[in-house]
PDB file of C-alpha atoms in Angstrom:
ATOM      1  CA  MET A 250      -5.776 -14.961 -27.120  1.00 69.00           C
ATOM      2  CA  ASN A 251      -3.231 -17.359 -26.091  1.00 87.00           C
ATOM      3  CA  LEU A 252      -1.471 -15.712 -23.233  1.00 92.00           C
ATOM      4  CA  LYS A 253       1.247 -18.949 -22.954  1.00 92.00           C
ATOM      5  CA  GLU A 254       2.371 -17.471 -26.298  1.00 92.00           C
ATOM      6  CA  ILE A 255       2.116 -14.072 -25.678  1.00 93.00           C
ATOM      7  CA  ILE A 256       4.699 -14.431 -22.435  1.00 95.00           C
ATOM      8  CA  ARG A 257       6.858 -17.278 -24.014  1.00 94.00           C
ATOM      9  CA  ASN A 258       7.586 -15.065 -26.952  1.00 95.00           C
ATOM     10  CA  GLY A 259       7.297 -11.506 -25.767  1.00 95.00           C
ATOM     11  CA  LYS A 260       9.881  -8.698 -24.531  1.00 96.00           C
ATOM     12  CA  ILE A 261       9.847  -8.531 -20.831  1.00 96.00           C
ATOM     13  CA  SER A 262      11.539  -6.139 -18.794  1.00 94.00           C
ATOM     14  CA  LEU A 263      11.247  -5.233 -14.960  1.00 90.00           C
ATOM     15  CA  LEU A 264       8.337  -2.425 -14.871  1.00 89.00           C
ATOM     16  CA  MET A 265       9.593   0.801 -12.870  1.00 81.00           C
ATOM     17  CA  PRO A 266       7.557   3.831 -11.686  1.00 77.00           C
ATOM     18  CA  GLU A 267       8.460   7.113 -13.767  1.00 74.00           C
ATOM     19  CA  GLY A 268       9.605   8.816  -9.983  1.00 62.00           C
ATOM     20  CA  GLU A 269      12.069   7.544  -7.616  1.00 56.00           C
ATOM     21  CA  GLY A 270      11.529   4.220  -5.110  1.00 51.00           C
ATOM     22  CA  GLY A 271       9.002   1.735  -6.017  1.00 53.00           C
ATOM     23  CA  ALA A 272       9.074  -1.465  -8.180  1.00 54.00           C
ATOM     24  CA  LEU A 273      10.696  -3.343  -4.720  1.00 61.00           C
ATOM     25  CA  SER A 274       8.996  -6.778  -5.011  1.00 72.00           C
ATOM     26  CA  GLY A 275      10.383  -7.293  -8.626  1.00 78.00           C
ATOM     27  CA  GLU A 276       6.651  -8.498  -9.679  1.00 89.00           C
ATOM     28  CA  ALA A 277       5.524  -5.943 -12.070  1.00 92.00           C
ATOM     29  CA  HIS A 278       7.024  -6.502 -15.618  1.00 95.00           C
ATOM     30  CA  LEU A 279       6.363  -4.645 -19.026  1.00 96.00           C
ATOM     31  CA  LEU A 280       5.471  -7.247 -21.738  1.00 97.00           C
ATOM     32  CA  LEU A 281       5.706  -6.273 -25.163  1.00 96.00           C
ATOM     33  CA  PHE A 282       4.112  -8.471 -28.086  1.00 96.00           C
ATOM     34  CA  LYS A 283       3.842  -7.517 -31.732  1.00 93.00           C
ATOM     35  CA  ARG A 284       4.154  -3.903 -30.990  1.00 93.00           C
ATOM     36  CA  LYS A 285       1.431  -3.851 -28.131  1.00 95.00           C
ATOM     37  CA  LYS A 286       2.101  -3.463 -23.818  1.00 96.00           C
ATOM     38  CA  TYR A 287       0.709  -5.371 -21.361  1.00 97.00           C
ATOM     39  CA  VAL A 288       2.046  -5.378 -17.425  1.00 96.00           C
ATOM     40  CA  LEU A 289       2.803  -9.280 -16.378  1.00 96.00           C
ATOM     41  CA  ARG A 290       2.979  -9.635 -12.663  1.00 96.00           C
ATOM     42  CA  LYS A 291       5.186 -12.878 -12.112  1.00 95.00           C
ATOM     43  CA  CYS A 292       3.364 -14.054  -8.930  1.00 94.00           C
ATOM     44  CA  PRO A 293       5.333 -15.881  -6.236  1.00 92.00           C
ATOM     45  CA  ASP A 294       2.351 -18.321  -5.686  1.00 94.00           C
ATOM     46  CA  SER A 295      -0.923 -19.086  -7.179  1.00 95.00           C
ATOM     47  CA  LYS A 296      -2.582 -17.862  -3.738  1.00 94.00           C
ATOM     48  CA  LYS A 297      -1.721 -14.182  -4.892  1.00 94.00           C
ATOM     49  CA  ALA A 298      -2.227 -14.508  -8.614  1.00 96.00           C
ATOM     50  CA  LYS A 299      -6.127 -16.250  -7.586  1.00 95.00           C
ATOM     51  CA  MET A 300      -5.836 -12.960  -5.221  1.00 94.00           C
ATOM     52  CA  TYR A 301      -5.268 -10.654  -7.939  1.00 95.00           C
ATOM     53  CA  LEU A 302      -8.455 -12.481 -10.015  1.00 95.00           C
ATOM     54  CA  LEU A 303     -10.509 -11.692  -7.065  1.00 94.00           C
ATOM     55  CA  ILE A 304      -9.683  -7.752  -7.258  1.00 95.00           C
ATOM     56  CA  SER A 305      -9.970  -7.543 -10.437  1.00 94.00           C
ATOM     57  CA  LYS A 306     -13.364  -9.372 -10.359  1.00 93.00           C
ATOM     58  CA  ARG A 307     -14.957  -7.277  -7.884  1.00 93.00           C
ATOM     59  CA  LEU A 308     -13.430  -4.075  -8.708  1.00 95.00           C
ATOM     60  CA  GLU A 309     -12.616  -4.036 -12.639  1.00 93.00           C
ATOM     61  CA  LYS A 310     -16.227  -2.660 -12.939  1.00 95.00           C
ATOM     62  CA  TYR A 311     -15.587   0.988 -11.664  1.00 97.00           C
ATOM     63  CA  ASP A 312     -13.076   1.525 -13.940  1.00 96.00           C
ATOM     64  CA  PHE A 313     -10.027   2.661 -12.053  1.00 98.00           C
ATOM     65  CA  LEU A 314      -8.063  -0.714 -12.186  1.00 97.00           C
ATOM     66  CA  PRO A 315      -6.284  -2.165 -15.338  1.00 97.00           C
ATOM     67  CA  LYS A 316      -8.445  -4.449 -17.374  1.00 97.00           C
ATOM     68  CA  LEU A 317      -7.331  -8.030 -16.511  1.00 97.00           C
ATOM     69  CA  ILE A 318      -6.370  -9.559 -19.802  1.00 96.00           C
ATOM     70  CA  GLY A 319      -5.661 -13.195 -17.690  1.00 95.00           C
ATOM     71  CA  LYS A 320      -4.234 -15.911 -15.847  1.00 96.00           C
ATOM     72  CA  SER A 321      -1.201 -18.488 -16.888  1.00 95.00           C
ATOM     73  CA  GLY A 322       0.069 -20.524 -13.820  1.00 95.00           C
ATOM     74  CA  ASN A 323       1.102 -17.879 -11.521  1.00 96.00           C
ATOM     75  CA  ASN A 324       1.580 -15.252 -14.487  1.00 96.00           C
ATOM     76  CA  VAL A 325      -1.640 -12.392 -14.266  1.00 97.00           C
ATOM     77  CA  VAL A 326      -1.303 -10.110 -17.205  1.00 97.00           C
ATOM     78  CA  TYR A 327      -3.379  -6.753 -17.279  1.00 97.00           C
ATOM     79  CA  GLU A 328      -3.362  -3.680 -20.317  1.00 97.00           C
ATOM     80  CA  TYR A 329      -0.961  -1.581 -20.231  1.00 97.00           C
ATOM     81  CA  ILE A 330      -2.226   1.799 -18.873  1.00 97.00           C
ATOM     82  CA  GLU A 331      -0.846   4.720 -21.197  1.00 96.00           C
ATOM     83  CA  GLY A 332      -0.445   8.183 -19.967  1.00 96.00           C
ATOM     84  CA  ARG A 333       1.888   9.124 -16.948  1.00 96.00           C
ATOM     85  CA  ASP A 334       2.468   8.127 -12.824  1.00 96.00           C
ATOM     86  CA  LEU A 335       0.787  10.671 -10.783  1.00 97.00           C
ATOM     87  CA  ARG A 336       3.461  13.460  -9.448  1.00 96.00           C
ATOM     88  CA  GLN A 337       3.400  15.269  -6.348  1.00 96.00           C
ATOM     89  CA  ASN A 338       1.580  18.273  -7.636  1.00 97.00           C
ATOM     90  CA  GLU A 339      -1.559  17.382  -9.129  1.00 98.00           C
ATOM     91  CA  LYS A 340      -4.972  19.138  -9.466  1.00 98.00           C
ATOM     92  CA  ILE A 341      -7.167  18.838  -6.826  1.00 98.00           C
ATOM     93  CA  ASP A 342      -9.396  16.469  -8.914  1.00 98.00           C
ATOM     94  CA  VAL A 343      -6.776  13.787  -8.784  1.00 98.00           C
ATOM     95  CA  PHE A 344      -7.295  13.741  -4.899  1.00 98.00           C
ATOM     96  CA  ARG A 345     -11.084  13.344  -4.923  1.00 98.00           C
ATOM     97  CA  GLN A 346     -10.807  10.464  -7.289  1.00 98.00           C
ATOM     98  CA  LEU A 347      -8.286   9.146  -5.121  1.00 98.00           C
ATOM     99  CA  GLY A 348     -10.582   9.019  -2.110  1.00 98.00           C
ATOM    100  CA  VAL A 349     -13.292   7.128  -4.465  1.00 98.00           C
ATOM    101  CA  ILE A 350     -10.886   4.822  -5.545  1.00 98.00           C
ATOM    102  CA  CYS A 351     -10.176   4.120  -1.653  1.00 98.00           C
ATOM    103  CA  ALA A 352     -13.582   3.688  -0.797  1.00 98.00           C
ATOM    104  CA  HIS A 353     -14.411   1.225  -3.411  1.00 98.00           C
ATOM    105  CA  ILE A 354     -11.608  -0.801  -2.169  1.00 97.00           C
ATOM    106  CA  ASN A 355     -12.815  -0.539   1.338  1.00 97.00           C
ATOM    107  CA  GLN A 356     -16.112  -2.495   0.718  1.00 97.00           C
ATOM    108  CA  MET A 357     -14.408  -5.460   0.183  1.00 95.00           C
ATOM    109  CA  GLN A 358     -14.227  -7.213   3.652  1.00 94.00           C
ATOM    110  CA  ILE A 359     -12.058 -10.067   4.128  1.00 93.00           C
ATOM    111  CA  LYS A 360     -11.370 -12.507   7.187  1.00 93.00           C
ATOM    112  CA  ALA A 361      -7.572 -11.819   8.708  1.00 94.00           C
ATOM    113  CA  SER A 362      -5.990 -10.354  11.639  1.00 95.00           C
ATOM    114  CA  MET A 363      -3.286  -7.939  11.685  1.00 97.00           C
ATOM    115  CA  ASP A 364      -2.135  -8.768  15.362  1.00 98.00           C
ATOM    116  CA  LYS A 365       0.541 -11.346  14.303  1.00 97.00           C
ATOM    117  CA  GLY A 366       1.987  -9.008  11.791  1.00 97.00           C
ATOM    118  CA  PHE A 367       1.993  -6.010  14.060  1.00 98.00           C
ATOM    119  CA  TYR A 368       3.759  -8.129  17.407  1.00 98.00           C
ATOM    120  CA  GLN A 369       6.204  -9.475  15.049  1.00 98.00           C
ATOM    121  CA  ARG A 370       7.290  -6.023  13.573  1.00 98.00           C
ATOM    122  CA  LEU A 371       7.499  -4.925  17.277  1.00 98.00           C
ATOM    123  CA  LYS A 372       9.169  -7.710  18.385  1.00 98.00           C
ATOM    124  CA  GLU A 373      12.274  -7.159  15.821  1.00 98.00           C
ATOM    125  CA  LEU A 374      12.225  -3.630  16.442  1.00 98.00           C
ATOM    126  CA  GLU A 375      12.827  -4.348  20.257  1.00 98.00           C
ATOM    127  CA  THR A 376      15.560  -7.169  19.637  1.00 98.00           C
ATOM    128  CA  GLY A 377      17.010  -5.889  16.137  1.00 98.00           C
ATOM    129  CA  LYS A 378      16.640  -9.641  15.074  1.00 98.00           C
ATOM    130  CA  TYR A 379      15.011  -8.859  11.819  1.00 98.00           C
ATOM    131  CA  ILE A 380      13.789 -11.063   9.387  1.00 97.00           C
ATOM    132  CA  PRO A 381      13.605  -9.040   5.937  1.00 93.00           C
ATOM    133  CA  TYR A 382      11.458  -9.273   3.465  1.00 91.00           C
ATOM    134  CA  GLN A 383      11.719  -8.671  -0.146  1.00 87.00           C
ATOM    135  CA  LYS A 384      11.019  -5.297  -0.541  1.00 89.00           C
ATOM    136  CA  VAL A 385      14.027  -4.875   2.174  1.00 94.00           C
ATOM    137  CA  ILE A 386      16.303  -6.881   0.486  1.00 93.00           C
ATOM    138  CA  LEU A 387      15.868  -4.876  -2.791  1.00 89.00           C
ATOM    139  CA  ARG A 388      16.153  -1.925  -1.497  1.00 91.00           C
ATOM    140  CA  ARG A 389      19.430  -2.980   0.450  1.00 95.00           C
ATOM    141  CA  GLN A 390      20.530  -4.388  -2.589  1.00 93.00           C
ATOM    142  CA  ARG A 391      19.984  -1.648  -5.150  1.00 89.00           C
ATOM    143  CA  SER A 392      21.320   1.257  -2.295  1.00 92.00           C
ATOM    144  CA  GLY A 393      24.103  -0.735  -1.391  1.00 96.00           C
ATOM    145  CA  ILE A 394      23.750  -1.080   2.098  1.00 97.00           C
ATOM    146  CA  THR A 395      25.713  -3.160   4.488  1.00 97.00           C
ATOM    147  CA  GLU A 396      25.118  -1.662   7.527  1.00 97.00           C
ATOM    148  CA  LYS A 397      23.202  -4.295   9.986  1.00 97.00           C
ATOM    149  CA  PRO A 398      20.045  -3.393  11.191  1.00 97.00           C
ATOM    150  CA  LYS A 399      19.659  -2.353  14.995  1.00 97.00           C
ATOM    151  CA  ALA A 400      17.262  -2.233  17.649  1.00 98.00           C
ATOM    152  CA  VAL A 401      15.429   0.792  18.086  1.00 98.00           C
ATOM    153  CA  LEU A 402      13.066   0.269  20.992  1.00 98.00           C
ATOM    154  CA  SER A 403      13.466  -0.541  24.368  1.00 98.00           C
ATOM    155  CA  HIS A 404      11.816  -3.464  26.188  1.00 98.00           C
ATOM    156  CA  ALA A 405       9.605  -0.561  27.986  1.00 98.00           C
ATOM    157  CA  ASP A 406       9.090   1.042  24.602  1.00 98.00           C
ATOM    158  CA  ALA A 407       7.609  -2.206  23.180  1.00 98.00           C
ATOM    159  CA  ALA A 408       5.560  -2.875  26.465  1.00 98.00           C
ATOM    160  CA  GLN A 409       3.875   0.387  26.112  1.00 98.00           C
ATOM    161  CA  ILE A 410       3.105   0.477  22.357  1.00 98.00           C
ATOM    162  CA  LYS A 411       1.257  -2.846  22.945  1.00 98.00           C
ATOM    163  CA  LYS A 412      -0.596  -1.525  25.584  1.00 98.00           C
ATOM    164  CA  LEU A 413      -1.650   1.324  23.363  1.00 98.00           C
ATOM    165  CA  TYR A 414      -2.382  -0.775  20.292  1.00 98.00           C
ATOM    166  CA  SER A 415      -4.653  -2.883  22.284  1.00 98.00           C
ATOM    167  CA  LEU A 416      -6.260   0.194  23.921  1.00 98.00           C
ATOM    168  CA  LEU A 417      -7.004   2.041  20.738  1.00 98.00           C
ATOM    169  CA  LYS A 418      -8.125  -1.582  18.876  1.00 98.00           C
ATOM    170  CA  ARG A 419     -10.764  -2.231  21.630  1.00 98.00           C
ATOM    171  CA  LYS A 420     -12.108   1.275  21.689  1.00 97.00           C
ATOM    172  CA  ALA A 421     -11.962   1.366  17.622  1.00 97.00           C
ATOM    173  CA  LYS A 422     -13.330  -1.924  16.922  1.00 97.00           C
ATOM    174  CA  PRO A 423     -11.956  -1.929  13.540  1.00 97.00           C
ATOM    175  CA  LYS A 424     -13.118  -3.804  10.545  1.00 97.00           C
ATOM    176  CA  ILE A 425     -10.677  -5.838   8.343  1.00 97.00           C
ATOM    177  CA  THR A 426     -11.243  -5.148   4.787  1.00 97.00           C
ATOM    178  CA  LEU A 427      -9.122  -4.784   1.590  1.00 96.00           C
ATOM    179  CA  ASN A 428      -6.992  -1.216   1.213  1.00 96.00           C
ATOM    180  CA  PRO A 429      -4.728   0.321  -1.210  1.00 95.00           C
ATOM    181  CA  ALA A 430      -1.403   0.595   1.153  1.00 90.00           C
ATOM    182  CA  ASP A 431       0.348   2.892  -0.730  1.00 90.00           C
ATOM    183  CA  VAL A 432      -1.446   5.798  -1.643  1.00 96.00           C
ATOM    184  CA  VAL A 433       1.846   7.431  -3.460  1.00 94.00           C
ATOM    185  CA  PRO A 434       2.068   9.215  -6.769  1.00 95.00           C
ATOM    186  CA  GLY A 435       3.974   5.977  -8.333  1.00 92.00           C
ATOM    187  CA  ASN A 436       1.341   3.594  -7.616  1.00 93.00           C
ATOM    188  CA  PHE A 437      -1.029   5.391 -10.071  1.00 96.00           C
ATOM    189  CA  ARG A 438      -1.484   6.588 -13.447  1.00 97.00           C
ATOM    190  CA  LEU A 439      -3.308   9.076 -15.245  1.00 98.00           C
ATOM    191  CA  ARG A 440      -4.942   8.534 -18.695  1.00 98.00           C
ATOM    192  CA  ASN A 441      -7.310  11.207 -20.202  1.00 97.00           C
ATOM    193  CA  LYS A 442      -8.328  12.813 -16.804  1.00 97.00           C
ATOM    194  CA  ARG A 443      -8.782   9.478 -15.059  1.00 98.00           C
ATOM    195  CA  VAL A 444      -6.744   8.212 -12.231  1.00 98.00           C
ATOM    196  CA  TYR A 445      -6.124   4.488 -12.337  1.00 98.00           C
ATOM    197  CA  LEU A 446      -4.380   2.160  -9.632  1.00 97.00           C
ATOM    198  CA  VAL A 447      -1.780   0.196 -11.496  1.00 95.00           C
ATOM    199  CA  ASP A 448      -0.092  -1.220  -8.282  1.00 93.00           C
ATOM    200  CA  VAL A 449      -2.565  -4.299  -7.952  1.00 93.00           C
ATOM    201  CA  GLU A 450      -0.249  -5.719  -5.314  1.00 91.00           C
ATOM    202  CA  SER A 451      -0.743  -2.178  -3.014  1.00 92.00           C
ATOM    203  CA  VAL A 452      -4.173  -4.135  -2.212  1.00 95.00           C
ATOM    204  CA  LYS A 453      -3.868  -5.768   0.997  1.00 93.00           C
ATOM    205  CA  PRO A 454      -6.015  -6.888   3.862  1.00 95.00           C
ATOM    206  CA  ASN A 455      -5.724  -4.294   6.936  1.00 97.00           C
ATOM    207  CA  PHE A 456      -8.126  -2.271   9.206  1.00 98.00           C
ATOM    208  CA  ASN A 457     -10.667  -0.774   7.082  1.00 98.00           C
ATOM    209  CA  GLY A 458      -9.354   2.715   5.992  1.00 97.00           C
ATOM    210  CA  SER A 459      -6.041   2.105   6.696  1.00 96.00           C
ATOM    211  CA  GLY A 460      -4.697   3.791   3.164  1.00 91.00           C
ATOM    212  CA  LEU A 461      -5.349   6.913   4.615  1.00 93.00           C
ATOM    213  CA  ALA A 462      -2.921   7.137   7.189  1.00 95.00           C
ATOM    214  CA  LYS A 463       0.112   7.039   4.908  1.00 93.00           C
ATOM    215  CA  PHE A 464      -1.578   9.598   2.511  1.00 96.00           C
ATOM    216  CA  PHE A 465      -2.818  11.682   5.251  1.00 96.00           C
ATOM    217  CA  LEU A 466       0.637  11.987   6.938  1.00 95.00           C
ATOM    218  CA  GLY A 467       2.643  12.405   3.456  1.00 95.00           C
ATOM    219  CA  TRP A 468       1.161  13.438   0.121  1.00 97.00           C
ATOM    220  CA  GLY A 469      -1.909  14.212   1.396  1.00 97.00           C
ATOM    221  CA  LYS A 470      -1.135  16.291   4.397  1.00 96.00           C
ATOM    222  CA  ASP A 471      -2.339  19.792   2.866  1.00 97.00           C
ATOM    223  CA  PRO A 472      -5.966  20.136   4.449  1.00 97.00           C
ATOM    224  CA  LYS A 473      -7.508  20.949   0.657  1.00 98.00           C
ATOM    225  CA  ARG A 474      -5.933  17.405  -0.468  1.00 98.00           C
ATOM    226  CA  GLN A 475      -7.791  15.603   2.491  1.00 97.00           C
ATOM    227  CA  LYS A 476     -11.195  17.551   2.036  1.00 98.00           C
ATOM    228  CA  ALA A 477     -10.947  16.723  -1.498  1.00 98.00           C
ATOM    229  CA  PHE A 478     -10.026  12.948  -0.633  1.00 98.00           C
ATOM    230  CA  LYS A 479     -13.126  12.897   1.631  1.00 98.00           C
ATOM    231  CA  SER A 480     -15.445  14.264  -0.745  1.00 98.00           C
ATOM    232  CA  GLY A 481     -14.589  11.383  -3.095  1.00 98.00           C
ATOM    233  CA  TYR A 482     -14.451   8.646  -0.177  1.00 98.00           C
ATOM    234  CA  GLN A 483     -17.943  10.273   0.784  1.00 98.00           C
ATOM    235  CA  SER A 484     -19.372   9.637  -2.442  1.00 98.00           C
ATOM    236  CA  ILE A 485     -18.973   6.461  -2.116  1.00 98.00           C
ATOM    237  CA  ALA A 486     -19.319   5.394   1.471  1.00 98.00           C
ATOM    238  CA  SER A 487     -19.447   6.983   5.050  1.00 97.00           C
ATOM    239  CA  MET A 488     -16.285   8.041   6.713  1.00 97.00           C
ATOM    240  CA  SER A 489     -17.954   8.180  10.141  1.00 96.00           C
ATOM    241  CA  PHE A 490     -16.217   5.176  11.629  1.00 96.00           C
ATOM    242  CA  ILE A 491     -12.925   7.325  11.361  1.00 96.00           C
ATOM    243  CA  ASN A 492     -13.266   9.663  14.452  1.00 97.00           C
ATOM    244  CA  GLU A 493      -9.789  10.554  16.356  1.00 97.00           C
ATOM    245  CA  THR A 494      -9.311   7.467  18.050  1.00 97.00           C
ATOM    246  CA  TYR A 495      -9.690   5.270  15.030  1.00 98.00           C
ATOM    247  CA  LYS A 496      -7.361   7.475  13.045  1.00 97.00           C
ATOM    248  CA  ASP A 497      -4.954   7.138  16.011  1.00 98.00           C
ATOM    249  CA  LEU A 498      -4.981   3.331  15.383  1.00 98.00           C
ATOM    250  CA  LEU A 499      -4.311   3.699  11.771  1.00 98.00           C
ATOM    251  CA  TYR A 500      -1.444   6.084  12.428  1.00 98.00           C
ATOM    252  CA  LEU A 501       0.196   3.633  15.053  1.00 98.00           C
ATOM    253  CA  ASN A 502      -0.323   0.853  12.772  1.00 98.00           C
ATOM    254  CA  PHE A 503       1.392   2.456   9.655  1.00 97.00           C
ATOM    255  CA  SER A 504       4.051   4.031  12.003  1.00 98.00           C
ATOM    256  CA  ILE A 505       5.363   0.797  13.146  1.00 98.00           C
ATOM    257  CA  THR A 506       5.225  -0.875   9.701  1.00 97.00           C
ATOM    258  CA  ALA A 507       7.309   2.421   8.439  1.00 97.00           C
ATOM    259  CA  LEU A 508       9.892   2.250  11.631  1.00 98.00           C
ATOM    260  CA  HIS A 509      10.327  -1.547  10.736  1.00 98.00           C
ATOM    261  CA  PHE A 510      11.163  -0.803   7.049  1.00 97.00           C
ATOM    262  CA  LYS A 511      13.280   2.201   7.786  1.00 98.00           C
ATOM    263  CA  ALA A 512      15.271   0.419  10.450  1.00 98.00           C
ATOM    264  CA  GLN A 513      16.294  -2.405   7.953  1.00 98.00           C
ATOM    265  CA  VAL A 514      17.201   0.093   4.868  1.00 97.00           C
ATOM    266  CA  ILE A 515      19.026   2.397   7.547  1.00 97.00           C
ATOM    267  CA  ARG A 516      16.633   5.397   6.914  1.00 97.00           C
ATOM    268  CA  ASP A 517      15.524   8.403   9.561  1.00 97.00           C
ATOM    269  CA  TYR A 518      12.564   7.589  11.314  1.00 97.00           C
ATOM    270  CA  SER A 519      12.641  10.138  13.731  1.00 97.00           C
ATOM    271  CA  GLU A 520       9.199  11.466  12.537  1.00 96.00           C
ATOM    272  CA  ASP A 521       7.869   7.897  13.001  1.00 97.00           C
ATOM    273  CA  ILE A 522       9.431   7.716  16.528  1.00 98.00           C
ATOM    274  CA  GLU A 523       7.793  11.202  17.201  1.00 98.00           C
ATOM    275  CA  LEU A 524       4.245  10.629  16.184  1.00 97.00           C
ATOM    276  CA  ILE A 525       4.465   6.944  18.378  1.00 98.00           C
ATOM    277  CA  ARG A 526       5.483   8.825  21.720  1.00 98.00           C
ATOM    278  CA  LYS A 527       2.828  11.547  21.087  1.00 98.00           C
ATOM    279  CA  MET A 528       0.007   9.002  21.221  1.00 98.00           C
ATOM    280  CA  ILE A 529       1.886   7.238  24.111  1.00 98.00           C
ATOM    281  CA  GLU A 530       1.419  10.444  26.165  1.00 98.00           C
ATOM    282  CA  LYS A 531      -1.710  11.245  24.773  1.00 98.00           C
ATOM    283  CA  TYR A 532      -3.552   7.867  25.651  1.00 98.00           C
ATOM    284  CA  LEU A 533      -0.994   6.174  28.619  1.00 97.00           C
TER     285      LEU A 533
END
């Protein structure tokens, strides 16, 4: 198969999830060549393209990723998963499969530090001097947002959050692994009752188990869904490392990331602020 020919002669269009939102990196495209569908990821650099190859090499054998077709320059091509995107309401086995997927991904340890990104986001939230990244830029453009984002944390708030972060990290002693950053319906597809993670871009270094934070606080808030998720996860790896302190570290890290995004796209962030304040009261 000549990938250069397929990319050069195929019909390419932006790939959008079936539900609202998503596709904010502008990286994923639908590639149609001789009536066959592929997913083309136009990576910004070779480092990211090589990371996708590594992820597929290590995880494709578990059959929850699209099959890697190949790489041409900074373009990475995958099979297109027919079927449908996951939805808010799914059968309970779907949530068990999500746990299995997250557990497999978490087995990939990687050298990275979360501190620099955390403290940079905190600084921007305090000063109001944001450095917008691609997802923020595209969301503001698509939503027609012109309002300038403002600081949402005081100096005292930021100081307390730094103290809390250091305390939780010291107690939790988290490992850094690859994690699915967004366990949300639009990042997964269902084909023949099997769940596939199609947003390979969401797999990034973070504290081990961090993918469950957004899931547990949102789509997986229901206890039955959490139970199914944990059942799937524990069929692959232990979750004993996730005690209350560890979970609060994951929630704090996620809340600051969510707050940083919402402040720039002018969304309500009151729930994130409330969760952070509760943790400050709990520990400081």
